[in-house]
């Protein structure tokens, strides 16, 4: 980022002029896993997260929990200062034990969206299983027959494995109606990997005790379904069951769960208007997607079941830009 650009996007006067013109907005970030020791995927390091939070505090940002963001929008209130909101998806142990403590230290009001069957030890997420299979395959190449088509998977380098993981994840996600575990099993067999019944240490879920201890220190915990199945791959009855069961488990285990739901995967293709209605019918106050835009309070008031979020970046300069009025402007442009 050049100096002029950095000056403009961090300029408080420009920011307040922009928000007086365009209305209040909040940058809601999505954080996935903490950076793994073997760097086998792009996780977030504690040092980067800390640097970003220090920048936010030093530059006068406010922090809001996602429930506060939805409430503020529904009550037609404004935000007086540029505001950030931090959410984490899935409920892995490394998120709760490594990233959440940093967020809590800065009083950043984080919310984690947990897959309740994962926390309950019933099963581990299908996308984590695929990541495990691709990481541990002894093969360098693999021909994978899915349906009528044969796909060639390159497993010869770490980079190629990342690409292959992306391919199988998006392919499986696109399958309709509940045969997800069959697809995962087919891919595991083709890659010569046996999937362990319980999640291995690298993919361990947080426990309810760990979540409760963090809840006592200010972490909010919300539903990310029971199984992590993408809603568009399920029939309505199964969607309603995922919404109800996960909500019940959170209410049984925690003091005050978040009233906001988080769509698995969460892109425009992964849920529909009718899913938004099912989320509302299950008594959630709002829902977050992974549609990558700054969230305007006016838009949340109009539809609290499609709150947009921006993926937390792996570079500090990107964090500065994503948190700025410039990104809020970009979110208004038809690109
Ligand atoms: Zn997820």
CSV table of C-alpha atoms and ligand atoms in Angstrom, one decimal:
chain,number,residue,atom,x,y,z
A,1,UNK,CA,0.0,0.0,0.0
A,2,UNK,CA,1.5,3.4,-0.9
A,3,UNK,CA,1.7,6.3,1.6
A,4,UNK,CA,-1.0,8.4,0.1
A,5,UNK,CA,-3.4,5.4,0.0
A,6,UNK,CA,-2.6,4.5,3.6
A,7,UNK,CA,-3.1,8.2,4.6
A,8,UNK,CA,-6.5,8.3,2.9
A,9,UNK,CA,-8.0,5.1,4.1
A,10,UNK,CA,-6.9,5.7,7.8
A,11,UNK,CA,-8.0,9.4,7.8
A,12,UNK,CA,-10.6,9.8,10.6
A,13,UNK,CA,-12.2,12.9,9.0
A,14,UNK,CA,-12.7,11.1,5.7
A,15,UNK,CA,-14.1,8.1,7.5
A,16,UNK,CA,-16.7,10.2,9.4
A,17,UNK,CA,-17.6,12.1,6.3
A,18,UNK,CA,-18.1,8.8,4.4
A,19,UNK,CA,-20.3,7.3,7.2
A,20,UNK,CA,-22.4,10.4,7.5
A,21,UNK,CA,-23.1,10.1,3.8
A,22,UNK,CA,-23.5,6.3,3.6
A,23,UNK,CA,-24.8,5.3,7.0
A,24,UNK,CA,-23.3,3.3,9.9
A,25,UNK,CA,-21.4,0.2,9.1
A,26,UNK,CA,-19.4,-2.5,11.0
A,27,UNK,CA,-16.6,-4.7,9.7
A,28,UNK,CA,-17.4,-8.3,10.7
A,29,UNK,CA,-14.4,-10.6,10.4
A,30,UNK,CA,-14.5,-14.4,10.1
A,31,UNK,CA,-11.5,-16.2,11.6
A,32,UNK,CA,-10.8,-19.9,10.8
A,33,UNK,CA,-8.0,-21.9,12.3
A,34,UNK,CA,-4.8,-20.8,14.1
A,35,UNK,CA,-1.6,-21.2,12.1
A,36,UNK,CA,-0.5,-24.8,12.3
A,37,UNK,CA,3.1,-25.6,13.2
A,38,UNK,CA,3.8,-27.4,9.9
A,39,UNK,CA,2.2,-24.6,7.9
A,40,UNK,CA,0.1,-27.1,6.0
A,41,UNK,CA,-2.6,-24.5,5.6
A,42,UNK,CA,-2.9,-20.7,6.0
A,43,UNK,CA,-4.0,-20.2,9.5
A,44,UNK,CA,-3.8,-17.0,11.7
A,45,UNK,CA,-0.9,-16.5,13.9
A,46,UNK,CA,-1.3,-15.0,17.4
A,47,UNK,CA,1.3,-12.4,16.7
A,48,UNK,CA,-0.6,-11.1,13.6
A,49,UNK,CA,-3.9,-11.1,15.5
A,50,UNK,CA,-2.3,-9.2,18.3
A,51,UNK,CA,-0.8,-6.6,16.0
A,52,UNK,CA,-4.1,-6.0,14.3
A,53,UNK,CA,-6.0,-5.6,17.6
A,54,UNK,CA,-3.3,-3.2,18.9
A,55,UNK,CA,-3.7,-1.2,15.7
A,56,UNK,CA,-7.5,-1.1,16.2
A,57,UNK,CA,-7.2,0.1,19.9
A,58,UNK,CA,-4.6,2.7,19.0
A,59,UNK,CA,-6.7,4.0,16.2
A,60,UNK,CA,-9.9,4.4,18.2
A,61,UNK,CA,-11.9,1.5,16.9
A,62,UNK,CA,-14.8,0.1,18.9
A,63,UNK,CA,-15.5,-3.6,19.3
A,64,UNK,CA,-19.0,-5.2,19.2
A,65,UNK,CA,-20.2,-8.8,19.6
A,66,UNK,CA,-22.2,-10.0,16.6
A,67,UNK,CA,-25.3,-10.1,18.8
A,68,UNK,CA,-24.7,-6.4,19.6
A,69,UNK,CA,-24.3,-5.6,15.9
A,70,UNK,CA,-27.7,-7.2,15.1
A,71,UNK,CA,-29.4,-5.6,18.1
A,72,UNK,CA,-28.0,-2.2,17.2
A,73,UNK,CA,-29.2,-2.5,13.7
A,74,UNK,CA,-32.7,-3.7,14.7
A,75,UNK,CA,-33.1,-0.9,17.3
A,76,UNK,CA,-32.2,1.6,14.6
A,77,UNK,CA,-29.2,2.8,16.5
A,78,UNK,CA,-26.0,4.1,15.0
A,79,UNK,CA,-22.3,3.5,15.7
A,80,UNK,CA,-20.4,6.6,16.7
A,81,UNK,CA,-16.9,5.2,16.0
A,82,UNK,CA,-15.5,2.8,13.4
A,83,UNK,CA,-16.4,-0.6,14.7
A,84,UNK,CA,-15.0,-4.1,14.3
A,85,UNK,CA,-16.6,-7.5,15.2
A,86,UNK,CA,-14.8,-10.8,15.4
A,87,UNK,CA,-16.3,-14.2,14.7
A,88,UNK,CA,-14.7,-17.7,14.5
A,89,UNK,CA,-16.3,-20.6,12.7
A,90,UNK,CA,-16.4,-24.3,13.7
A,91,UNK,CA,-15.2,-24.7,17.3
A,92,UNK,CA,-11.7,-26.2,16.9
A,93,UNK,CA,-9.6,-26.4,20.1
A,94,UNK,CA,-6.8,-24.2,18.6
A,95,UNK,CA,-9.4,-21.4,18.0
A,96,UNK,CA,-10.5,-21.5,21.6
A,97,UNK,CA,-7.1,-22.1,23.2
A,98,UNK,CA,-4.9,-19.8,20.9
A,99,UNK,CA,-7.0,-17.1,19.1
A,100,UNK,CA,-9.8,-16.5,21.6
A,101,UNK,CA,-7.5,-15.6,24.5
A,102,UNK,CA,-5.8,-12.9,22.4
A,103,UNK,CA,-9.3,-11.5,21.4
A,104,UNK,CA,-10.4,-11.5,25.0
A,105,UNK,CA,-7.2,-9.8,26.2
A,106,UNK,CA,-8.2,-6.9,24.0
A,107,UNK,CA,-11.9,-7.0,25.0
A,108,UNK,CA,-12.8,-7.6,21.4
A,109,UNK,CA,-16.1,-9.4,22.3
A,110,UNK,CA,-15.5,-12.5,20.0
A,111,UNK,CA,-18.2,-15.0,19.1
A,112,UNK,CA,-17.4,-18.6,18.1
A,113,UNK,CA,-19.9,-20.6,16.0
A,114,UNK,CA,-19.7,-24.2,17.0
A,115,UNK,CA,-20.7,-27.4,15.2
A,116,UNK,CA,-22.4,-29.1,18.1
A,117,UNK,CA,-21.9,-32.7,17.0
A,118,UNK,CA,-18.2,-31.9,16.7
A,119,UNK,CA,-18.1,-30.5,20.3
A,120,UNK,CA,-20.3,-33.5,21.5
A,121,UNK,CA,-17.7,-35.9,20.0
A,122,UNK,CA,-20.4,-37.5,17.8
A,123,UNK,CA,-18.5,-36.9,14.6
A,124,UNK,CA,-15.9,-34.5,13.1
A,125,UNK,CA,-16.6,-32.2,10.2
A,126,UNK,CA,-16.6,-33.6,6.6
A,127,UNK,CA,-14.4,-30.8,5.3
A,128,UNK,CA,-11.8,-31.6,8.1
A,129,UNK,CA,-11.9,-35.2,7.0
A,130,UNK,CA,-11.2,-34.3,3.4
A,131,UNK,CA,-8.3,-32.1,4.6
A,132,UNK,CA,-6.9,-35.0,6.6
A,133,UNK,CA,-7.3,-37.4,3.7
A,134,UNK,CA,-5.4,-35.1,1.2
A,135,UNK,CA,-2.7,-34.3,3.8
A,136,UNK,CA,-2.1,-38.0,4.7
A,137,UNK,CA,-2.4,-39.7,1.4
A,138,UNK,CA,0.7,-41.8,0.6
A,139,UNK,CA,0.1,-41.3,-3.1
A,140,UNK,CA,1.6,-38.6,-5.4
A,141,UNK,CA,-1.2,-38.9,-8.0
A,142,UNK,CA,-4.7,-40.3,-7.8
A,143,UNK,CA,-7.5,-40.9,-10.2
A,144,UNK,CA,-10.8,-40.2,-8.4
A,145,UNK,CA,-14.0,-41.6,-9.8
A,146,UNK,CA,-17.0,-39.6,-8.7
A,147,UNK,CA,-20.3,-40.4,-10.4
A,148,UNK,CA,-19.7,-40.7,-14.1
A,149,UNK,CA,-16.5,-38.7,-14.1
A,150,UNK,CA,-12.9,-39.4,-13.3
A,151,UNK,CA,-10.9,-36.6,-11.8
A,152,UNK,CA,-7.1,-36.5,-11.6
A,153,UNK,CA,-5.7,-35.3,-8.2
A,154,UNK,CA,-2.2,-34.1,-8.1
A,155,UNK,CA,-0.7,-34.9,-4.6
A,156,UNK,CA,3.0,-34.5,-5.6
A,157,UNK,CA,3.8,-31.2,-3.7
A,158,UNK,CA,2.3,-29.4,-0.7
A,159,UNK,CA,1.0,-26.7,-3.1
A,160,UNK,CA,-0.7,-29.3,-5.3
A,161,UNK,CA,-2.3,-30.9,-2.2
A,162,UNK,CA,-3.8,-27.5,-1.2
A,163,UNK,CA,-5.3,-27.2,-4.7
A,164,UNK,CA,-6.5,-30.8,-4.6
A,165,UNK,CA,-8.1,-30.2,-1.2
A,166,UNK,CA,-9.9,-27.2,-2.6
A,167,UNK,CA,-11.2,-29.1,-5.5
A,168,UNK,CA,-12.6,-32.1,-3.5
A,169,UNK,CA,-14.1,-29.7,-0.9
A,170,UNK,CA,-16.0,-27.7,-3.5
A,171,UNK,CA,-17.0,-30.8,-5.4
A,172,UNK,CA,-18.4,-32.5,-2.3
A,173,UNK,CA,-20.1,-29.3,-1.2
A,174,UNK,CA,-22.0,-29.2,-4.4
A,175,UNK,CA,-23.6,-32.6,-3.9
A,176,UNK,CA,-27.3,-32.7,-3.1
A,177,UNK,CA,-29.0,-34.4,-0.2
A,178,UNK,CA,-27.2,-36.2,2.5
A,179,UNK,CA,-24.8,-38.5,0.7
A,180,UNK,CA,-21.9,-36.4,1.9
A,181,UNK,CA,-20.3,-39.2,4.0
A,182,UNK,CA,-20.4,-41.6,1.0
A,183,UNK,CA,-18.5,-39.1,-1.0
A,184,UNK,CA,-15.9,-38.5,1.7
A,185,UNK,CA,-15.5,-42.3,2.1
A,186,UNK,CA,-15.0,-42.7,-1.7
A,187,UNK,CA,-12.3,-40.0,-1.7
A,188,UNK,CA,-10.6,-41.5,1.3
A,189,UNK,CA,-10.5,-45.0,-0.4
A,190,UNK,CA,-9.1,-43.6,-3.6
A,191,UNK,CA,-6.4,-41.7,-1.7
A,192,UNK,CA,-5.5,-44.9,0.3
A,193,UNK,CA,-6.3,-43.2,3.7
A,194,UNK,CA,-8.3,-44.6,6.5
A,195,UNK,CA,-10.3,-41.9,8.3
A,196,UNK,CA,-10.1,-42.3,12.1
A,197,UNK,CA,-13.4,-42.4,13.9
A,198,UNK,CA,-12.5,-39.6,16.3
A,199,UNK,CA,-10.9,-36.4,15.2
A,200,UNK,CA,-7.0,-36.6,15.4
A,201,UNK,CA,-5.2,-34.1,17.6
A,202,UNK,CA,-4.7,-31.6,14.7
A,203,UNK,CA,-8.4,-31.4,14.2
A,204,UNK,CA,-9.5,-31.6,17.8
A,205,UNK,CA,-12.7,-29.8,18.8
A,206,UNK,CA,-12.9,-27.6,21.8
A,207,UNK,CA,-14.7,-29.2,24.8
A,208,UNK,CA,-17.8,-27.9,26.4
A,209,UNK,CA,-15.7,-27.2,29.5
A,210,UNK,CA,-13.2,-25.1,27.5
A,211,UNK,CA,-16.1,-23.2,25.9
A,212,UNK,CA,-17.8,-22.6,29.3
A,213,UNK,CA,-14.5,-21.3,30.7
A,214,UNK,CA,-14.1,-18.9,27.7
A,215,UNK,CA,-17.8,-17.9,28.0
A,216,UNK,CA,-17.2,-16.9,31.6
A,217,UNK,CA,-14.4,-14.5,30.3
A,218,UNK,CA,-16.6,-12.9,27.6
A,219,UNK,CA,-16.7,-15.3,24.6
A,220,UNK,CA,-20.1,-15.7,23.0
A,221,UNK,CA,-20.9,-19.1,21.5
A,222,UNK,CA,-23.5,-19.6,18.7
A,223,UNK,CA,-24.8,-22.3,16.4
A,224,UNK,CA,-23.0,-23.4,13.2
A,225,UNK,CA,-25.4,-26.3,12.8
A,226,UNK,CA,-25.2,-29.8,14.2
A,227,UNK,CA,-23.1,-31.5,11.4
A,228,UNK,CA,-21.7,-28.7,9.3
A,229,UNK,CA,-23.7,-29.9,6.3
A,230,UNK,CA,-24.2,-27.1,3.7
A,231,UNK,CA,-27.9,-26.1,4.0
A,232,UNK,CA,-28.4,-26.1,0.2
A,233,UNK,CA,-27.5,-29.8,0.2
A,234,UNK,CA,-30.3,-30.7,2.7
A,235,UNK,CA,-34.1,-30.9,2.5
A,236,UNK,CA,-36.1,-28.5,4.7
A,237,UNK,CA,-36.9,-31.0,7.3
A,238,UNK,CA,-33.2,-31.8,7.8
A,239,UNK,CA,-32.3,-28.1,7.9
A,240,UNK,CA,-34.9,-27.5,10.6
A,241,UNK,CA,-33.5,-30.5,12.6
A,242,UNK,CA,-30.0,-29.1,12.3
A,243,UNK,CA,-31.2,-25.6,13.5
A,244,UNK,CA,-33.2,-27.0,16.4
A,245,UNK,CA,-30.8,-29.6,17.7
A,246,UNK,CA,-27.8,-27.3,17.7
A,247,UNK,CA,-29.8,-24.6,19.5
A,248,UNK,CA,-31.0,-27.0,22.1
A,249,UNK,CA,-27.4,-28.3,22.8
A,250,UNK,CA,-26.1,-24.8,23.2
A,251,UNK,CA,-28.9,-23.9,25.6
A,252,UNK,CA,-28.2,-27.1,27.6
A,253,UNK,CA,-24.5,-26.6,27.9
A,254,UNK,CA,-24.0,-22.8,28.2
A,255,UNK,CA,-25.2,-19.8,30.2
A,256,UNK,CA,-26.1,-17.4,27.5
A,257,UNK,CA,-25.6,-18.6,23.9
A,258,UNK,CA,-25.5,-16.2,21.0
A,259,UNK,CA,-28.8,-15.7,19.3
A,260,UNK,CA,-27.2,-15.4,15.9
A,261,UNK,CA,-26.7,-18.4,13.6
A,262,UNK,CA,-23.9,-19.1,11.2
A,263,UNK,CA,-24.4,-20.8,7.8
A,264,UNK,CA,-21.9,-23.6,7.0
A,265,UNK,CA,-19.7,-22.5,4.1
A,266,UNK,CA,-22.0,-19.4,3.9
A,267,UNK,CA,-21.5,-18.3,0.3
A,268,UNK,CA,-24.5,-17.1,-1.8
A,269,UNK,CA,-24.8,-20.6,-3.3
A,270,UNK,CA,-24.8,-22.4,0.1
A,271,UNK,CA,-28.1,-21.0,1.4
A,272,UNK,CA,-31.3,-19.4,0.1
A,273,UNK,CA,-34.2,-17.1,1.1
A,274,UNK,CA,-36.2,-20.1,2.2
A,275,UNK,CA,-33.3,-21.1,4.5
A,276,UNK,CA,-33.3,-17.6,6.0
A,277,UNK,CA,-37.0,-18.1,6.8
A,278,UNK,CA,-36.2,-21.5,8.5
A,279,UNK,CA,-33.5,-19.8,10.6
A,280,UNK,CA,-36.0,-17.1,11.6
A,281,UNK,CA,-38.7,-19.8,12.4
A,282,UNK,CA,-36.1,-21.5,14.7
A,283,UNK,CA,-36.0,-18.3,16.8
A,284,UNK,CA,-32.6,-17.0,15.9
A,285,UNK,CA,-32.3,-13.2,15.8
A,286,UNK,CA,-30.0,-13.1,12.8
A,287,UNK,CA,-27.5,-15.1,10.8
A,288,UNK,CA,-24.0,-14.6,9.3
A,289,UNK,CA,-22.8,-15.6,5.8
A,290,UNK,CA,-19.4,-15.5,4.2
A,291,UNK,CA,-20.5,-13.0,1.6
A,292,UNK,CA,-17.4,-10.8,1.6
A,293,UNK,CA,-18.6,-7.2,2.2
A,294,UNK,CA,-18.6,-4.6,5.0
A,295,UNK,CA,-21.9,-4.8,6.9
A,296,UNK,CA,-24.1,-1.7,6.8
A,297,UNK,CA,-26.6,-1.5,9.7
A,298,UNK,CA,-29.4,-0.4,7.4
A,299,UNK,CA,-28.9,-3.7,5.4
A,300,UNK,CA,-28.9,-5.8,8.6
A,301,UNK,CA,-32.1,-4.0,9.7
A,302,UNK,CA,-33.7,-4.9,6.3
A,303,UNK,CA,-32.6,-8.5,6.6
A,304,UNK,CA,-30.7,-9.7,9.7
A,305,UNK,CA,-30.5,-13.2,8.3
A,306,UNK,CA,-27.8,-12.4,5.7
A,307,UNK,CA,-25.1,-10.5,7.6
A,308,UNK,CA,-22.0,-10.2,5.5
A,309,UNK,CA,-18.5,-11.0,6.8
A,310,UNK,CA,-14.9,-10.6,5.6
A,311,UNK,CA,-12.4,-13.3,6.0
A,312,UNK,CA,-9.6,-12.3,8.4
A,313,UNK,CA,-6.5,-11.8,6.2
A,314,UNK,CA,-3.0,-13.2,6.7
A,315,UNK,CA,-1.4,-9.8,6.2
A,316,UNK,CA,-1.5,-6.7,8.4
A,317,UNK,CA,-1.9,-4.2,5.6
A,318,UNK,CA,-4.9,-6.1,4.3
A,319,UNK,CA,-6.4,-5.9,7.8
A,320,UNK,CA,-6.0,-2.1,7.8
A,321,UNK,CA,-7.7,-1.8,4.4
A,322,UNK,CA,-10.5,-4.3,5.2
A,323,UNK,CA,-11.3,-2.3,8.5
A,324,UNK,CA,-11.5,1.0,6.7
A,325,UNK,CA,-14.1,3.2,5.0
A,326,UNK,CA,-12.4,2.4,1.7
A,327,UNK,CA,-13.6,-1.3,2.0
A,328,UNK,CA,-17.0,0.0,3.0
A,329,UNK,CA,-17.1,2.0,-0.2
A,330,UNK,CA,-15.9,-1.0,-2.2
A,331,UNK,CA,-18.7,-3.1,-0.7
A,332,UNK,CA,-21.2,-0.6,-2.3
A,333,UNK,CA,-19.7,-0.9,-5.7
A,334,UNK,CA,-21.2,-3.5,-8.2
A,335,UNK,CA,-17.9,-5.6,-8.4
B,1,LIG,ZN1,-17.7,-23.8,9.1
